[in-house]
């Protein structure tokens, strides 16, 4: 029986390992025996049969445990020869050759080649059909070994095996009398479903047949003729079969019935054999946001037992595969525990005793979700068992001293528990594969069936994944349960975002948002219970990682305070845990807290807590928070002392988390927590690298989300960064540079015009200058030159681009030259990461006020960017195009300066080259195209009359405008089309271009009017309407026909401003109408006498519609998408007055009534608006505005 499981014990979905060398004696033995076998001829005599029996016995008994140096083709040839020697009417020999096949293939880990496989499968199928039923068990074992990882090569035999009347279908049927044969047949089917990467999958019909067979087995109760262990093995094989089908990637659970039926049996199998639970599940689980009903069979209370509440692993932790895991091995795994977290609860502990928990323990009833104050070191762990919601004695494990079984009975009970645990693990592994094979939006329909919710008063706790986490005696099962929970939580941010419980719920029904919020609270409660009760370091690591996953996805800004505070206070003692993996995952969790939806008020309060808050007095749980100066790479001179005095740092207590992270990175490790640092370098005096890297990441998260706290330590963090960049470990260097970039970005954000930081709360510019001077005097230039580490070089370029512009201008001149020279030099790098980062950094520098008027720098930057635009890497070209757009923005800014020297000195040849490169880039991928068209618009705006008059520019200008027109009308990404419309508006701003008379005028207007009427994206429509309202002269709109088309298109666009099937576009409706109304009034203010009749015609048709929207525009003034849009009510009214004044000034044609009609229309609008606003309007009053 044990031999049957060998093939199944191999890693699912992986081929057998490469053969290892046999010892010479074993190799000789195999070759000698195989040579004797090959020498035999088929003979039905008794002597021949006896010799074959003897040879088979010797081959089977040969010791292959040391490895498999025999060539696979030799094994295949021997097996074929063996089958050729055995006629199918010799049942005993058929049985023995089947054992030989099973033994050799599994012990030598051989996959049979296709030609020999075909012969052997034909033989085995015939053997099942012709031989006695007592041989079927051995034959099926051999068949399972043959088809393992060979399913794609068995196509011609699938009808005989998996067809409607196939052998495996018959033998696995519930009606088959022999339970062992049934289990072996299911094992064969599971091995057939196992897919190998790169090989074809089973046909869909066979996949569905196998899936249905496995599902039927899982749905069926244990038959009376089957023992418990065989039943467990049968369930294991069925679960492995479904998992193989799902992992293959072709089996999709698209039908609700199939998915619901599978989830129902998986939930039942997840609790198979769990002491104290026997749940009854419906045949199908249906998606619903409401809690599922769990029908539980009453169970007799078992002998009271002593145990710990066992939490489990999570996320995607990879465990080492242990072969032939024994019961003793599992017990050893369970026995690993820490003295401070050992949990033993007497079975008779009642609620009165539970209430005696200390003030820091979380003692909640099974029916409530109470608050979770800070735990006091490890002491709370020993008390938590009393308050667990599952602290009944019915499920705890039997200790040896309390057992009523004899040794033999106890051994059988242990074996039984082991097999039941494997069923639960198989169900969880299958569930994990199911999660990966369905869409998350489908999965979350079953949220309430697997994720706990806060139970109602007097109701039992719902059975969920947390039940296994808290109750299962097997650490591996607990690990699987938390891995599944973590997979469910991963990517759940959008689903959980509906949760809300900030206000008290007092309704007759429970809103879905409250249900989800309750579930989130219960997850926090259960995971923290598991945390304080767990004794295994490996499991602790996984629980903390699962908490980090939950924290990263929960919407704390919509939930009541205290959830993060409980997590924060509970994780503090584990920061100095003896196991390095626990310490690293604890920092990961703290990083998740400070990065989720930052900045959160609750986290800001936590960061302001005193250093000692929530920590045990024991030295093992208290991090050293004093950071002596001896670690600093560059001792503080007068300037740094002055900086520390000028920093606003002396006002409050030090931030506990920042002090912890700094000490973790720079100080030697403590002896108390160095015992299990398996990942650290031998002889290293510092914390292991994973710990230091995680601490640097937490500091980066703090700099990104809570810069107001991090800025108090700016100079000290600068020293940390310098120390990291001086180390030999490239990962430490890289994370130090990343921290530098985050700090630089935080400083830039503080000085932005729209920043919420008060000027007196900003880091002073002189301190920023001092900070960057220290960086440039330190190891940053060396990092920029480390060609052997291109990732570090690229990150150093990104960091260099995060210098505050106001500080850059105050840097010493040699430091400014150093930065520019380094970037221009690195732009020639052969590494695409470095080149992309350099191109982006140059695009940042060209916007600096102190550099943008430097013609030489701008020209050097332009040449460098144009070179990068020709690079083979899409990422490099995308960054270069973005920088080219920034550079052209600088050209436009320089146009507005009083000094015209920049325009005169900038090379016309370089300008021509920039236009040509931008035209070429506008045909590239969307990532490049969006900024290429932006650059084209700026360049065409920048062109001077002296450029436009040159013959070589005329052709390029025409190509540039055609490139913009084609981008506007083509079905490109909406960002690209928006940029193209914006660029077209910039073209219209250049009065030197022949807009209105050039042939491309009509094409440009036609493209924009097409977009404003019909584009699905309203932001693109808004931008095109804004472009149409830019020309400042009537002549620029071209002929009467052209003007009429533009006017009619805008009226049509106004009429269709609410026509959309995309709900997300509705929020832009008001902005679109505002921009169109401004465009119409702009056209009216420029119209000539010949234009008025066409305007009158549209007013006759759509007078009421246009009138209502313009009145709405005057009244509400919805903020337009264009920054130059008119916002104030006075300015909006002034636009109508300007249009009215212009129409009054137009000399009407003889007999034309259009002028009077339009004047009456505009006067009516002003009158109605005046009446509704209660003001007095002078209709034709001239204005100085």
PDB file of C-alpha atoms in Angstrom, residues 67-202:
ATOM      1  CA  UNK A  67      19.938   6.965  -6.455  1.00  0.00           C
ATOM      2  CA  UNK A  68      19.322   6.157 -10.085  1.00  0.00           C
ATOM      3  CA  UNK A  69      22.364   6.104 -12.305  1.00  0.00           C
ATOM      4  CA  UNK A  70      20.749   3.712 -14.758  1.00  0.00           C
ATOM      5  CA  UNK A  71      19.852   5.270 -18.105  1.00  0.00           C
ATOM      6  CA  UNK A  72      16.088   5.747 -18.589  1.00  0.00           C
ATOM      7  CA  UNK A  73      16.197   4.015 -21.968  1.00  0.00           C
ATOM      8  CA  UNK A  74      17.720   0.909 -20.298  1.00  0.00           C
ATOM      9  CA  UNK A  75      14.871   0.816 -17.784  1.00  0.00           C
ATOM     10  CA  UNK A  76      12.255   1.231 -20.546  1.00  0.00           C
ATOM     11  CA  UNK A  77      13.850  -1.532 -22.631  1.00  0.00           C
ATOM     12  CA  UNK A  78      13.951  -3.883 -19.646  1.00  0.00           C
ATOM     13  CA  UNK A  79      10.268  -3.285 -18.870  1.00  0.00           C
ATOM     14  CA  UNK A  80       9.263  -3.911 -22.476  1.00  0.00           C
ATOM     15  CA  UNK A  81      11.289  -7.119 -22.494  1.00  0.00           C
ATOM     16  CA  UNK A  82       9.682  -8.190 -19.228  1.00  0.00           C
ATOM     17  CA  UNK A  83       6.172  -7.653 -20.612  1.00  0.00           C
ATOM     18  CA  UNK A  84       7.059  -9.555 -23.786  1.00  0.00           C
ATOM     19  CA  UNK A  85       8.084 -12.532 -21.662  1.00  0.00           C
ATOM     20  CA  UNK A  86       4.812 -12.615 -19.698  1.00  0.00           C
ATOM     21  CA  UNK A  87       1.636 -13.844 -21.425  1.00  0.00           C
ATOM     22  CA  UNK A  88      -1.597 -12.359 -20.164  1.00  0.00           C
ATOM     23  CA  UNK A  89      -2.964 -15.716 -19.072  1.00  0.00           C
ATOM     24  CA  UNK A  90      -0.310 -15.941 -16.338  1.00  0.00           C
ATOM     25  CA  UNK A  91      -1.961 -13.905 -13.587  1.00  0.00           C
ATOM     26  CA  UNK A  92       0.867 -14.272 -11.073  1.00  0.00           C
ATOM     27  CA  UNK A  93       3.506 -13.191 -13.559  1.00  0.00           C
ATOM     28  CA  UNK A  94       1.344 -10.272 -14.717  1.00  0.00           C
ATOM     29  CA  UNK A  95       1.024  -9.215 -11.104  1.00  0.00           C
ATOM     30  CA  UNK A  96       4.765  -9.457 -10.605  1.00  0.00           C
ATOM     31  CA  UNK A  97       5.676  -7.573 -13.785  1.00  0.00           C
ATOM     32  CA  UNK A  98       3.265  -4.850 -12.672  1.00  0.00           C
ATOM     33  CA  UNK A  99       5.072  -4.642  -9.349  1.00  0.00           C
ATOM     34  CA  UNK A 100       8.375  -4.441 -11.236  1.00  0.00           C
ATOM     35  CA  UNK A 101       7.131  -1.549 -13.400  1.00  0.00           C
ATOM     36  CA  UNK A 102       5.869   0.316 -10.372  1.00  0.00           C
ATOM     37  CA  UNK A 103       9.038  -0.352  -8.385  1.00  0.00           C
ATOM     38  CA  UNK A 104      11.545   0.649 -11.066  1.00  0.00           C
ATOM     39  CA  UNK A 105       9.743   3.747 -12.354  1.00  0.00           C
ATOM     40  CA  UNK A 106       9.183   5.177  -8.899  1.00  0.00           C
ATOM     41  CA  UNK A 107      12.470   4.240  -7.255  1.00  0.00           C
ATOM     42  CA  UNK A 108      14.575   5.212 -10.249  1.00  0.00           C
ATOM     43  CA  UNK A 109      12.314   8.190 -11.064  1.00  0.00           C
ATOM     44  CA  UNK A 110      12.159   7.387 -14.751  1.00  0.00           C
ATOM     45  CA  UNK A 111       9.690   8.793 -17.301  1.00  0.00           C
ATOM     46  CA  UNK A 112       9.183   6.267 -20.118  1.00  0.00           C
ATOM     47  CA  UNK A 113       9.738   7.481 -23.677  1.00  0.00           C
ATOM     48  CA  UNK A 114       6.752   7.660 -26.030  1.00  0.00           C
ATOM     49  CA  UNK A 115       7.499   4.557 -28.160  1.00  0.00           C
ATOM     50  CA  UNK A 116       7.976   2.165 -25.234  1.00  0.00           C
ATOM     51  CA  UNK A 117       5.109   3.861 -23.366  1.00  0.00           C
ATOM     52  CA  UNK A 118       2.743   2.971 -26.179  1.00  0.00           C
ATOM     53  CA  UNK A 119       3.631  -0.731 -25.934  1.00  0.00           C
ATOM     54  CA  UNK A 120       3.488  -0.815 -22.130  1.00  0.00           C
ATOM     55  CA  UNK A 121       0.118   0.978 -21.972  1.00  0.00           C
ATOM     56  CA  UNK A 122      -1.361  -1.404 -24.519  1.00  0.00           C
ATOM     57  CA  UNK A 123      -0.108  -4.312 -22.440  1.00  0.00           C
ATOM     58  CA  UNK A 124      -1.476  -2.898 -19.165  1.00  0.00           C
ATOM     59  CA  UNK A 125      -4.895  -2.100 -20.643  1.00  0.00           C
ATOM     60  CA  UNK A 126      -5.132  -5.644 -22.053  1.00  0.00           C
ATOM     61  CA  UNK A 127      -4.032  -7.034 -18.695  1.00  0.00           C
ATOM     62  CA  UNK A 128      -6.880  -5.279 -16.863  1.00  0.00           C
ATOM     63  CA  UNK A 129      -9.339  -6.564 -19.438  1.00  0.00           C
ATOM     64  CA  UNK A 130      -8.137 -10.187 -19.388  1.00  0.00           C
ATOM     65  CA  UNK A 131      -6.579 -10.911 -15.998  1.00  0.00           C
ATOM     66  CA  UNK A 132      -8.327 -11.848 -12.777  1.00  0.00           C
ATOM     67  CA  UNK A 133      -9.683  -9.065 -10.603  1.00  0.00           C
ATOM     68  CA  UNK A 134      -7.170  -9.769  -7.817  1.00  0.00           C
ATOM     69  CA  UNK A 135      -4.373  -8.519 -10.122  1.00  0.00           C
ATOM     70  CA  UNK A 136      -6.066  -5.201 -10.858  1.00  0.00           C
ATOM     71  CA  UNK A 137      -4.550  -3.440  -7.858  1.00  0.00           C
ATOM     72  CA  UNK A 138      -0.945  -4.093  -8.960  1.00  0.00           C
ATOM     73  CA  UNK A 139      -1.760  -3.378 -12.609  1.00  0.00           C
ATOM     74  CA  UNK A 140      -3.284   0.009 -11.720  1.00  0.00           C
ATOM     75  CA  UNK A 141      -0.227   0.861  -9.621  1.00  0.00           C
ATOM     76  CA  UNK A 142       1.965   0.177 -12.648  1.00  0.00           C
ATOM     77  CA  UNK A 143      -0.381   2.120 -14.886  1.00  0.00           C
ATOM     78  CA  UNK A 144      -0.245   5.145 -12.519  1.00  0.00           C
ATOM     79  CA  UNK A 145       3.557   5.079 -12.634  1.00  0.00           C
ATOM     80  CA  UNK A 146       3.564   4.846 -16.436  1.00  0.00           C
ATOM     81  CA  UNK A 147       1.227   7.786 -17.081  1.00  0.00           C
ATOM     82  CA  UNK A 148       2.840  10.068 -14.479  1.00  0.00           C
ATOM     83  CA  UNK A 149       4.007  13.210 -16.359  1.00  0.00           C
ATOM     84  CA  UNK A 150       3.134  11.349 -19.562  1.00  0.00           C
ATOM     85  CA  UNK A 151      -0.498  12.356 -20.039  1.00  0.00           C
ATOM     86  CA  UNK A 152       0.231  14.187 -23.285  1.00  0.00           C
ATOM     87  CA  UNK A 153       1.750  10.992 -24.784  1.00  0.00           C
ATOM     88  CA  UNK A 154      -1.272   8.827 -23.994  1.00  0.00           C
ATOM     89  CA  UNK A 155      -3.702  10.397 -26.476  1.00  0.00           C
ATOM     90  CA  UNK A 156      -4.412   7.217 -28.465  1.00  0.00           C
ATOM     91  CA  UNK A 157      -5.205   5.275 -25.277  1.00  0.00           C
ATOM     92  CA  UNK A 158      -7.483   7.873 -23.684  1.00  0.00           C
ATOM     93  CA  UNK A 159     -10.717   6.446 -25.181  1.00  0.00           C
ATOM     94  CA  UNK A 160      -9.904   3.071 -23.581  1.00  0.00           C
ATOM     95  CA  UNK A 161      -9.042   4.698 -20.267  1.00  0.00           C
ATOM     96  CA  UNK A 162     -11.277   7.783 -19.901  1.00  0.00           C
ATOM     97  CA  UNK A 163     -14.012   7.237 -22.480  1.00  0.00           C
ATOM     98  CA  UNK A 164     -17.619   6.742 -21.439  1.00  0.00           C
ATOM     99  CA  UNK A 165     -16.969   3.028 -21.017  1.00  0.00           C
ATOM    100  CA  UNK A 166     -13.250   3.449 -20.255  1.00  0.00           C
ATOM    101  CA  UNK A 167     -11.509   1.175 -17.812  1.00  0.00           C
ATOM    102  CA  UNK A 168     -10.638   3.876 -15.286  1.00  0.00           C
ATOM    103  CA  UNK A 169     -14.160   5.262 -15.365  1.00  0.00           C
ATOM    104  CA  UNK A 170     -15.574   1.820 -14.585  1.00  0.00           C
ATOM    105  CA  UNK A 171     -13.037   0.963 -11.898  1.00  0.00           C
ATOM    106  CA  UNK A 172     -13.411   4.334 -10.151  1.00  0.00           C
ATOM    107  CA  UNK A 173     -17.186   4.195 -10.142  1.00  0.00           C
ATOM    108  CA  UNK A 174     -18.924   4.176  -6.779  1.00  0.00           C
ATOM    109  CA  UNK A 175     -20.543   0.881  -7.654  1.00  0.00           C
ATOM    110  CA  UNK A 176     -17.206  -0.940  -7.874  1.00  0.00           C
ATOM    111  CA  UNK A 177     -16.899  -3.507  -5.126  1.00  0.00           C
ATOM    112  CA  UNK A 178     -13.196  -3.237  -4.276  1.00  0.00           C
ATOM    113  CA  UNK A 179     -12.375   0.058  -2.499  1.00  0.00           C
ATOM    114  CA  UNK A 180      -8.612  -0.369  -2.994  1.00  0.00           C
ATOM    115  CA  UNK A 181      -9.069  -0.775  -6.752  1.00  0.00           C
ATOM    116  CA  UNK A 182     -11.303   2.274  -6.808  1.00  0.00           C
ATOM    117  CA  UNK A 183      -8.633   4.329  -5.053  1.00  0.00           C
ATOM    118  CA  UNK A 184      -5.907   3.059  -7.407  1.00  0.00           C
ATOM    119  CA  UNK A 185      -8.044   3.908 -10.457  1.00  0.00           C
ATOM    120  CA  UNK A 186      -8.586   7.438  -9.158  1.00  0.00           C
ATOM    121  CA  UNK A 187      -4.829   7.705  -8.615  1.00  0.00           C
ATOM    122  CA  UNK A 188      -4.273   6.773 -12.274  1.00  0.00           C
ATOM    123  CA  UNK A 189      -6.752   9.404 -13.395  1.00  0.00           C
ATOM    124  CA  UNK A 190      -5.046  12.044 -11.247  1.00  0.00           C
ATOM    125  CA  UNK A 191      -1.670  11.190 -12.781  1.00  0.00           C
ATOM    126  CA  UNK A 192      -3.153  11.395 -16.273  1.00  0.00           C
ATOM    127  CA  UNK A 193      -4.441  14.901 -15.526  1.00  0.00           C
ATOM    128  CA  UNK A 194      -1.008  16.062 -14.411  1.00  0.00           C
ATOM    129  CA  UNK A 195       0.271  18.415 -17.096  1.00  0.00           C
ATOM    130  CA  UNK A 196       3.881  19.163 -17.929  1.00  0.00           C
ATOM    131  CA  UNK A 197       4.843  22.682 -19.085  1.00  0.00           C
ATOM    132  CA  UNK A 198       5.280  22.815 -22.815  1.00  0.00           C
ATOM    133  CA  UNK A 199       3.256  19.665 -23.434  1.00  0.00           C
ATOM    134  CA  UNK A 200      -0.319  19.558 -24.768  1.00  0.00           C
ATOM    135  CA  UNK A 201      -3.147  19.216 -22.270  1.00  0.00           C
ATOM    136  CA  UNK A 202      -5.926  16.667 -22.124  1.00  0.00           C
TER     137      UNK A 202
END
